[in-house]
Structures are given as C-alpha cells and as structure tokens.
Tab-separated table of C-alpha atoms and ligand atoms in Angstrom:
chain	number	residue	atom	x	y	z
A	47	UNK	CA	-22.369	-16.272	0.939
A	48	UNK	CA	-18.895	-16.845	-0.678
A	49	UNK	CA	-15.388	-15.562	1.319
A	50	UNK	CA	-12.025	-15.433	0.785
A	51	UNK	CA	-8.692	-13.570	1.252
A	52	UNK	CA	-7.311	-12.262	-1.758
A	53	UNK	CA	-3.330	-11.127	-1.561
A	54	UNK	CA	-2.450	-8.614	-4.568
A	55	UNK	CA	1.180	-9.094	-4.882
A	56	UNK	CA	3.712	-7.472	-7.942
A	57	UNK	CA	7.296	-5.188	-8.271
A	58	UNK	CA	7.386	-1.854	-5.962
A	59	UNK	CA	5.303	0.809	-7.925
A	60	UNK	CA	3.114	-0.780	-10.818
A	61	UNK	CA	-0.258	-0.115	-9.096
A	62	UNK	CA	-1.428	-2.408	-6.112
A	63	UNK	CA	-2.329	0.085	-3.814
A	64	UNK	CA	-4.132	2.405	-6.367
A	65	UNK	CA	-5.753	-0.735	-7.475
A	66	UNK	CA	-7.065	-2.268	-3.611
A	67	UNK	CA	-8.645	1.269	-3.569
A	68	UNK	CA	-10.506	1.413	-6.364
A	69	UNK	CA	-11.854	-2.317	-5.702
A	70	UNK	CA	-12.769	-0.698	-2.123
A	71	UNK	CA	-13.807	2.708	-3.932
A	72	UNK	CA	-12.247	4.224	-1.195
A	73	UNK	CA	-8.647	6.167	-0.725
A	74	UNK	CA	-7.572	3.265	2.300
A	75	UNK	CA	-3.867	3.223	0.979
A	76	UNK	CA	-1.157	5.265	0.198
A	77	UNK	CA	-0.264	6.132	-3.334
A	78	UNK	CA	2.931	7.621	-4.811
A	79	UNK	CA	4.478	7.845	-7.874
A	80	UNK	CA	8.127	6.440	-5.764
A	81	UNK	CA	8.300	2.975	-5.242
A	82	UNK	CA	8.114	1.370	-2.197
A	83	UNK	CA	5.571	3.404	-0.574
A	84	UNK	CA	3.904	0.356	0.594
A	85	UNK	CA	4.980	-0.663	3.758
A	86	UNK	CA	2.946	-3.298	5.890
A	87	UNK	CA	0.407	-5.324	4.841
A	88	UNK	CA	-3.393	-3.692	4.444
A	89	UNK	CA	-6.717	-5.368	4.804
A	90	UNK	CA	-9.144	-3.890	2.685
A	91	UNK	CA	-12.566	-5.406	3.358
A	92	UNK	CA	-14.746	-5.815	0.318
A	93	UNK	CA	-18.587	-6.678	1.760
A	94	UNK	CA	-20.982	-7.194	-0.332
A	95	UNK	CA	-24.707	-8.587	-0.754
A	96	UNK	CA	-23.449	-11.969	-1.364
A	97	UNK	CA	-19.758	-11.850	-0.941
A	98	UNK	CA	-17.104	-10.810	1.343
A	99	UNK	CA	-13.167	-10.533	-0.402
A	100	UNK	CA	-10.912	-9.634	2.213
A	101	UNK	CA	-7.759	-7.787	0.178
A	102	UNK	CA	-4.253	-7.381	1.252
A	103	UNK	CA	-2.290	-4.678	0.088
A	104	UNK	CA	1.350	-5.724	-0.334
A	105	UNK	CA	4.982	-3.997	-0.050
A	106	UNK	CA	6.503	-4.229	-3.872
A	107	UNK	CA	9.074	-7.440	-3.933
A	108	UNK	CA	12.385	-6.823	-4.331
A	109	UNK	CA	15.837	-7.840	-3.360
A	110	UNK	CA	15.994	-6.433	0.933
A	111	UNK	CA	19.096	-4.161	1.128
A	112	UNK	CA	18.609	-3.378	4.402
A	113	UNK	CA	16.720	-4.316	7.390
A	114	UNK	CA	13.384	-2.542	6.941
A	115	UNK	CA	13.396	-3.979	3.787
A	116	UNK	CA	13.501	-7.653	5.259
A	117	UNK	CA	10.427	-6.614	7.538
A	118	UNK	CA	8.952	-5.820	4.278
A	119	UNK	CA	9.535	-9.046	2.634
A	120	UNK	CA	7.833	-10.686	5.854
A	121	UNK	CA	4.661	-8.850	5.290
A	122	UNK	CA	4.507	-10.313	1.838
A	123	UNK	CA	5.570	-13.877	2.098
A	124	UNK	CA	2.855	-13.380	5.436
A	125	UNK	CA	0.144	-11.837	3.352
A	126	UNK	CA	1.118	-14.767	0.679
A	127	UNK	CA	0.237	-17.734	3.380
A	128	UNK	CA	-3.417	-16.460	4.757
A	129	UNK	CA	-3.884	-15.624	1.159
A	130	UNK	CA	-6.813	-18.055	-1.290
A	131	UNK	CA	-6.268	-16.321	-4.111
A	132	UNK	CA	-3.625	-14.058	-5.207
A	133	UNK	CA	-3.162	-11.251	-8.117
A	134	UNK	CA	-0.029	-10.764	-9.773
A	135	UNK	CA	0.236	-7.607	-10.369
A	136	UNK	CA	2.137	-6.146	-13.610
A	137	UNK	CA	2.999	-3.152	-16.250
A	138	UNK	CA	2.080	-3.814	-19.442
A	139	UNK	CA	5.338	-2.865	-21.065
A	140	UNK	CA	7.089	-5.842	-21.385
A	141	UNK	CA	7.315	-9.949	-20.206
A	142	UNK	CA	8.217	-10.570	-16.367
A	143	UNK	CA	11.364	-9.955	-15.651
A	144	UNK	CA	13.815	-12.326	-13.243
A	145	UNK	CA	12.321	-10.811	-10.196
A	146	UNK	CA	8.468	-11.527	-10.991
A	147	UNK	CA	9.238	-14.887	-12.692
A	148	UNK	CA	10.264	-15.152	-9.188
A	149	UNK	CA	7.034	-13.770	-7.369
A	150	UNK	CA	4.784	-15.873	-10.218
A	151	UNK	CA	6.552	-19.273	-9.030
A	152	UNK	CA	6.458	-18.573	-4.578
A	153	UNK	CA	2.473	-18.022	-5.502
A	154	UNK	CA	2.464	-21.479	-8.071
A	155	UNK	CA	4.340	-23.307	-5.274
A	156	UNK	CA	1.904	-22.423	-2.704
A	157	UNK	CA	-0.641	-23.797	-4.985
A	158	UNK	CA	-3.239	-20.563	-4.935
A	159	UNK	CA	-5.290	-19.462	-8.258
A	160	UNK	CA	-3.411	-16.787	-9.447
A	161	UNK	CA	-4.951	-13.987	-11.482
A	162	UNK	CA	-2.597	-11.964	-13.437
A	163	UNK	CA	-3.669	-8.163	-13.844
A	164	UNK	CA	-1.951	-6.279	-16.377
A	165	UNK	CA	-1.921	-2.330	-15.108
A	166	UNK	CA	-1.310	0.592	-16.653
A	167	UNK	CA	-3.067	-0.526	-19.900
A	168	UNK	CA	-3.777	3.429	-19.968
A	169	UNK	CA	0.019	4.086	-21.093
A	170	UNK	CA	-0.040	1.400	-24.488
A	171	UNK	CA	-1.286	0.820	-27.440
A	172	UNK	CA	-3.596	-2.425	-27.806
A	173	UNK	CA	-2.064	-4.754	-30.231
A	174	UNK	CA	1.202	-4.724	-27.425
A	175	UNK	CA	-0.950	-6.191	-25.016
A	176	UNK	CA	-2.013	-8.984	-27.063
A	177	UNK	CA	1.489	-10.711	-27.513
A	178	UNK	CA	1.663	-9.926	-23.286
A	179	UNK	CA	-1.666	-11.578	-22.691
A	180	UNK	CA	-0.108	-14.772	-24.812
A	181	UNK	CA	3.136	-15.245	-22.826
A	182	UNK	CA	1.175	-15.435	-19.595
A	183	UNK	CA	-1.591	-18.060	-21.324
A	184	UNK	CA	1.382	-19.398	-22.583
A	185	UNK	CA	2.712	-19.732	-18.976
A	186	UNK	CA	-0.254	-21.735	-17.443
A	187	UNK	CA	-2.552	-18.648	-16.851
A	188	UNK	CA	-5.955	-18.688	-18.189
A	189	UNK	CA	-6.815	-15.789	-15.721
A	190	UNK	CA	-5.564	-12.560	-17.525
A	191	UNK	CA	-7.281	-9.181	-16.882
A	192	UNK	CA	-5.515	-5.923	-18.601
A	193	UNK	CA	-6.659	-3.309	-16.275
A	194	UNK	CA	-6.358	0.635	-15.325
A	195	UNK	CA	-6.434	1.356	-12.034
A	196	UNK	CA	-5.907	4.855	-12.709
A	197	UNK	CA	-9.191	5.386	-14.866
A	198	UNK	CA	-11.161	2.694	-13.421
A	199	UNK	CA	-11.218	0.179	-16.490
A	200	UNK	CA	-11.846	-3.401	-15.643
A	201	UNK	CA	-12.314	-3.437	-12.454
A	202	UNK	CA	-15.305	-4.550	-12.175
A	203	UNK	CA	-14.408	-7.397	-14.298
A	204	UNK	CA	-11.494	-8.654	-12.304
A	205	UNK	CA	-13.998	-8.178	-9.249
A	206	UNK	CA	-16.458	-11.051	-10.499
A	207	UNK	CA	-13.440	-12.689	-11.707
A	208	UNK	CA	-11.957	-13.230	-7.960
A	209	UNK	CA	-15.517	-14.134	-6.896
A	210	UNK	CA	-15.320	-16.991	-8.612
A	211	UNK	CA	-12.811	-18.170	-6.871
A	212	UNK	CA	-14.039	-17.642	-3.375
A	213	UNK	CA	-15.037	-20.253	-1.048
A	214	UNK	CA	-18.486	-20.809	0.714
A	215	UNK	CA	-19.042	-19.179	3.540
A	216	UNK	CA	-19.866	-16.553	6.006
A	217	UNK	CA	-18.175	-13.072	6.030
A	218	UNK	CA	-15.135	-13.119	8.225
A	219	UNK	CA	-15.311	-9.282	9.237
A	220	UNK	CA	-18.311	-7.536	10.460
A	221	UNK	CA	-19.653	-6.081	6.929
A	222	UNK	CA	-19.285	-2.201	7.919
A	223	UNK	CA	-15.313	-2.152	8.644
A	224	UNK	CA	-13.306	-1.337	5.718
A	225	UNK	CA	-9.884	-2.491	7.298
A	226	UNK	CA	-8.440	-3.898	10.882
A	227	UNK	CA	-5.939	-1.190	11.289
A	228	UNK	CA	-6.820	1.502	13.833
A	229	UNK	CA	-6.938	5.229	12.845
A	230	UNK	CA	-3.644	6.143	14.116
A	231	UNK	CA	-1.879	3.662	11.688
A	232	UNK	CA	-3.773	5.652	8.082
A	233	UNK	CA	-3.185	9.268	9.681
A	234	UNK	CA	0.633	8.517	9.741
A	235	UNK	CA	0.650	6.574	5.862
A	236	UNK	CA	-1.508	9.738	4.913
A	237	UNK	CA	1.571	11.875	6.324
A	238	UNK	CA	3.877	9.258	4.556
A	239	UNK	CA	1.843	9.376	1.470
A	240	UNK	CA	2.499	12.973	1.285
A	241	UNK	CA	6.310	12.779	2.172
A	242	UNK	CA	6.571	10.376	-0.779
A	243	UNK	CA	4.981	13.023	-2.995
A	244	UNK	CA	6.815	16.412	-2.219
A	245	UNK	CA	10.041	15.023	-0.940
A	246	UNK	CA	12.776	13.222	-3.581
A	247	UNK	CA	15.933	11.216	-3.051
A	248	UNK	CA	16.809	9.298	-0.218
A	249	UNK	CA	14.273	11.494	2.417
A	250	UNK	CA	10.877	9.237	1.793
A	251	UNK	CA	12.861	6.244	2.003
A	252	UNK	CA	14.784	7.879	5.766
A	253	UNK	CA	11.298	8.707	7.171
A	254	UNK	CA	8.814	6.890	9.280
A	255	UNK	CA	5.806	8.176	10.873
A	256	UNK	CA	4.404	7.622	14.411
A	257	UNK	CA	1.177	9.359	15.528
A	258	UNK	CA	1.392	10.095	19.383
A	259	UNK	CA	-2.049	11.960	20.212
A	260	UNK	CA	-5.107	11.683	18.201
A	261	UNK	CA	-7.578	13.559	20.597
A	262	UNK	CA	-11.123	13.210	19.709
A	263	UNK	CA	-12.814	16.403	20.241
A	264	UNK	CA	-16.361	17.342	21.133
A	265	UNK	CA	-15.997	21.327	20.426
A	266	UNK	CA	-13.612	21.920	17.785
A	267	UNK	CA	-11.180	20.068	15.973
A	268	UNK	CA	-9.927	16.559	16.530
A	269	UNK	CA	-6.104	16.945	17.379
A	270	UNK	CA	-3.627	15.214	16.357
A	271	UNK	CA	0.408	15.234	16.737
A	272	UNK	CA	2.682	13.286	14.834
A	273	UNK	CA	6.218	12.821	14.626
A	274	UNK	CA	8.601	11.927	11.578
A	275	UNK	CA	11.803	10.621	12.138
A	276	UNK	CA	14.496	11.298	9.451
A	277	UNK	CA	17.705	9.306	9.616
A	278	UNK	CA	20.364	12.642	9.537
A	279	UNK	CA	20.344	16.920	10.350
A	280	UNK	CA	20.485	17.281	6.678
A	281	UNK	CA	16.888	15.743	6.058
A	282	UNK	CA	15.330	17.077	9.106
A	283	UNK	CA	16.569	20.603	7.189
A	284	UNK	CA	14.831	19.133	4.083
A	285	UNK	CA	11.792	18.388	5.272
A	286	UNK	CA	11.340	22.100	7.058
A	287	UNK	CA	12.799	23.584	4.085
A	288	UNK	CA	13.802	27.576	3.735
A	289	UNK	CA	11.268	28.949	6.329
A	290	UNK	CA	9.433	26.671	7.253
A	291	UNK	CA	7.657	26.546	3.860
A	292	UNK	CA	8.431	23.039	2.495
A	293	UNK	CA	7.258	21.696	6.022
A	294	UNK	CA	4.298	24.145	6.048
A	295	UNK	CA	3.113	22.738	2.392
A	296	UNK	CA	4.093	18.720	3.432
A	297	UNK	CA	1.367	19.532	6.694
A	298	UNK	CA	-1.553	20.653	4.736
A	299	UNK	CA	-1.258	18.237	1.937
A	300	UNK	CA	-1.441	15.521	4.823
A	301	UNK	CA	-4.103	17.394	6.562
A	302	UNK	CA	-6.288	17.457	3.991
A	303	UNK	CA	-5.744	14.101	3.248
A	304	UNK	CA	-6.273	13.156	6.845
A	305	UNK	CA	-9.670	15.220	6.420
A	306	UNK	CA	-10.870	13.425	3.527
A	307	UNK	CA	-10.555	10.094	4.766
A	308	UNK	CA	-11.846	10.611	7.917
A	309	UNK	CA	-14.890	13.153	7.045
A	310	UNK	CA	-14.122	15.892	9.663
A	311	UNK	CA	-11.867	18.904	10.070
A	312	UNK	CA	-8.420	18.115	12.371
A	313	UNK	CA	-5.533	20.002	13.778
A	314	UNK	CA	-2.204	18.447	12.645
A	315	UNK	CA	1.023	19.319	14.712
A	316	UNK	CA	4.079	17.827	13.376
A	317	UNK	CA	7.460	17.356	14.749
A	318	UNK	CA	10.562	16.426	13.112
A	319	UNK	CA	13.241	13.967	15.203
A	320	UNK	CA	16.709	12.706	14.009
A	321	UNK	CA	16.893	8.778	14.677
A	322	UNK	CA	20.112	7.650	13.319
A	323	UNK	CA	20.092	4.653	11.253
A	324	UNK	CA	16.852	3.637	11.798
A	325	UNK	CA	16.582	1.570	8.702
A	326	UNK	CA	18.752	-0.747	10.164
A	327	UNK	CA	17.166	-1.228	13.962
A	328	UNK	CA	15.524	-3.894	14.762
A	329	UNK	CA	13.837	-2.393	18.013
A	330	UNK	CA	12.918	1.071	16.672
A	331	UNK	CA	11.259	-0.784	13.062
A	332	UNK	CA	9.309	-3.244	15.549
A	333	UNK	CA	7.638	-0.765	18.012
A	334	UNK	CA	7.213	2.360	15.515
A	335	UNK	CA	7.098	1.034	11.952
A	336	UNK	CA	5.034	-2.353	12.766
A	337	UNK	CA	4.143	-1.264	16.303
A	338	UNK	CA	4.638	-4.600	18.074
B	163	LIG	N1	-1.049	5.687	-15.857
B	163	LIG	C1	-1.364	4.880	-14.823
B	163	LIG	N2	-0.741	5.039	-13.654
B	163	LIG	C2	-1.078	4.203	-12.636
B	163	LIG	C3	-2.043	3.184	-12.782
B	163	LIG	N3	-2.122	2.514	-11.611
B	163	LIG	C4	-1.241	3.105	-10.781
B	163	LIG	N4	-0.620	4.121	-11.382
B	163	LIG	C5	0.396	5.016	-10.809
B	163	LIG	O1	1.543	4.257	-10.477
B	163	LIG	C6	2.179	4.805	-9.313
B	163	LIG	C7	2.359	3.707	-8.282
B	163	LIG	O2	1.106	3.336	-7.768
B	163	LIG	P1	0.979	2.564	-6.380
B	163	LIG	O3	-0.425	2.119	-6.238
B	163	LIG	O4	1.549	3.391	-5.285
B	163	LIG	O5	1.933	1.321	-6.671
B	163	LIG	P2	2.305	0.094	-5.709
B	163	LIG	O6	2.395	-1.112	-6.550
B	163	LIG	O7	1.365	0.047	-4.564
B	163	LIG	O8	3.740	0.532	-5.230
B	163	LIG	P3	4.544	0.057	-3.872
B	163	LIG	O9	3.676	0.348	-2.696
B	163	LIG	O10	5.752	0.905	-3.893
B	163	LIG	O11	4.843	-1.381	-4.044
B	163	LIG	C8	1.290	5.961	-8.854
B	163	LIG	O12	1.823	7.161	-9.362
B	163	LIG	C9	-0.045	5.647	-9.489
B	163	LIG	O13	-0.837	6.783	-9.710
B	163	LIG	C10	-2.698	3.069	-14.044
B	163	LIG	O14	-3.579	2.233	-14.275
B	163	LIG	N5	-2.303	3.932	-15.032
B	164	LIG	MG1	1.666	0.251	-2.559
C-alpha cells in the first residue's frame, strides 16, 4: 500500500476545489465562480485498491486584509506542513505572477515534490500552453500536468502522477470516509456555496454560516436550521430580497444541494442575523467560522 497527504495549493479562484472533487468524483467542496469561496482546509480521502492520497483543499493565497483573511492564511501555511506532496495550482493564461512566485518558493523551501497543474486548459488554444509548460521546466519542474477540471481532462493522469510520489504504507483513514469534517460543517459550505452564486458584491464575502439543528428523522424529513450572519441591515435586506423571493430562491438552491450530497430529502429553515464586523473578531471567527 502507498500513502500520503497531498496539499493542492494556488491564487483564490483558478480551480482547486472543482479539481479535489473531481479526483474524489464527488461534489465534497464548494465551488463558485467568486474567489475566495474556500475557507478552511478540506480533507478529501482518496482510497483506493492499492493507495490511499489524503487531499487538502486550500483557501486561495493572497495578501490578508483583514482578520478572517489571516485565519485563512493559517489553514494554508497548516495544510502546507502535514502536506508530502503539494500541487500548484494555476490558469493557463499567462507566467506566475509575484504572488505565486511566492506560493511556488514557501512549497520549494519546505522541500515537498511539487506538481504544477495548469487549469483551465478548456479556455486556450494549445500552442499557448507550450511556451507555459517551458517556463515552469525552465523553473526546476519536471512535473507539469495541463488539466480541466471542468471537463474532466487529465485527471486521471495527474492521479498516477501523485502516486508516484507517495510513501509506503498503510491507509491513514478508514477506506469508506470521504473527509473528517462532520455533516454540519458541508450543509453550511453548501448554503455558502449557494450565497457565493446568487449574491454579488461585498454580501458572500459579509456572510458566514453556522448550522444549529440537524435532526435526523425516522418519519419524514431530516431537519435542519441554519443561520447566516451578514455584517450590516442592508445585507440582511439583500439576502431576503423584495418578498422574500431572493431568500426563497438562495434556500432551495442550498437545499437541493444539501439533498444531493447527502442522498435524502431535508427541511431547511434559515435565519438571517446582523453580527457587526464579524470579519474582524477574533472570538466570533474561532467558535463559528473554525468552530474551536
Ligand atoms: N472553464 C473552466 N472553468 C473552471 C475549471 N476549473 C474550475 N473552473 C471554474 O473556476 C471557478 C473557480 O473554481 P473553484 O474550484 O471554486 O476555485 P478555487 O481555486 O477553489 O477558488 P477559492 O476557493 O476561491 O480559492 C468556478 O467557476 C469553476 O467552475 C476548468 O477547468 N475550466
Ligand atoms: Mg476553493
């Protein structure tokens, strides 16, 4: 058996969530077109007949502005440490920029193989990727796979790829969990997911999600109430929308979401609270963002 941890790092928005679930073939986290949808750090487990990758989701790098964002950074440079491999993530429309010269070097300094994975390869025409591909040979990497997440091209590829990079050993997960994080934690992403979709501006970025009941049923519907806190009055009126309708639309999007994932039919109540400036509190991120 071979085993390993394998990080997927990269800039807010060019793919590494789309691409952990499509290595898991399973919808485990949260998409968007905005970036920054990514907040914590997600296990994916990978178990297989001989192998066992454990994946970890990242939050996008960038420069923290505020405080959530510094949590953010923590899950990375965190997911970066009890990583054995990493992937750099990257779009294929031009050479790193500042910022991911700066991710490529905090993975060569912690000595890790590094497998750079050119996304999006969907949106250009071949013979740019070529000159691409060179500057990262050029920079040391031998390890270059241009990939789609979006239409499922290479993936297997960059799958045997990381195997070849994992250690002996046995699996470090029981083989029939896909991730460590408890049900409560993907019903409120889900909700998230779908507030990053409908909702522009500054609202996705001014909400957080906190399940409070998830009531396994025996008769009936599982139940489950969640509450998103906005940061002002004005997007708590966004979020409802005229009548009702824009929260009406955000709740079954999320719902049916919720249903996919989980295989059976729930009830979702959700309630809308005003926590000023939670972005920037230390206590409220801890205990309802990261929940410790
Ligand atoms: N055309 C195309 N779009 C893609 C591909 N991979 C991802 N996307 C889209 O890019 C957007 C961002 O995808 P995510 O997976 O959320 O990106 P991320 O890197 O996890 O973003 P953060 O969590 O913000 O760091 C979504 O709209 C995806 O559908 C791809 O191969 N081709
Ligand atoms: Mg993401």
């Amino acid at each position: 058996m071979k085993v390993g941890y394998c990080g997927i790092f990269g800039r807010p928005n060019v793919g590494k969530s789309l691409l952990l679930n499509q290595l898991l073939n399973t919808p485990l986290s949260a998409v968007s077109k905005r970036p920054q949808t990514t907040r914590h750090k997600i296990l994916g487990i990978l178990s297989e007949k001989d192998y066992q990758i454990i994946f970890l989701d990242t939050p996008g790098v960038l420069k923290p502005k505020y405080l959530l964002q510094e949590f953010m950074l923590k899950e990375i440079n965190e997911s970066l440490e009890s990583s054995d491999i990493a992937l750099f993530v990257c779009e294929p429309f031009g050479p790193p920029d500042e910022l991911e010269n700066e991710i490529i070097k905090k993975i060569k300094e912690k000595e890790k193989p590094c497998l750079i994975v050119i996304n999006k390869i969907d949106l250009v025409k071949k013979d740019l990727l070529l000159p691409l591909i060179d500057t990262y040979y050029q920079m040391g990497f031998s390890e270059i796979y241009p990939i789609s997440a979006l239409k499922r091209v290479g993936i297997e590829e960059l799958k045997e790829g990381i195997v070849k990079y994992l250690k002996e050993g046995d699996p470090y997960y029981e083989t029939d969990i896909i991730s460590e994080k408890n049900e409560r934690f993907f019903v409120s992403e889900f909700i998230r997911e779908a507030i990053f979709t409908l909702y522009g501006e500054e609202v996705p970025y001014s909400t957080t999600v906190e399940v409070e009941e998830f009531k396994e049923r025996e008769k009936g519907k599982d139940y489950i109430r969640a509450t998103i806190y906005v940061e002002k009055p004005s997007q708590k009126k966004i979020i409802i929308g005229k009548d009702g309708k824009a929260l009406k639309k955000l709740g079954i999007m999320a719902r049916k979401r919720i249903e996919a994932f989980f295989g059976k039919e729930v009830y979702l109540e959700l309630w809308i609270k005003v926590k000023e400036n939670w972005r920037k509190d230390a206590q409220f991120i801890k205990k309802t963002v990261y929940g410790f």
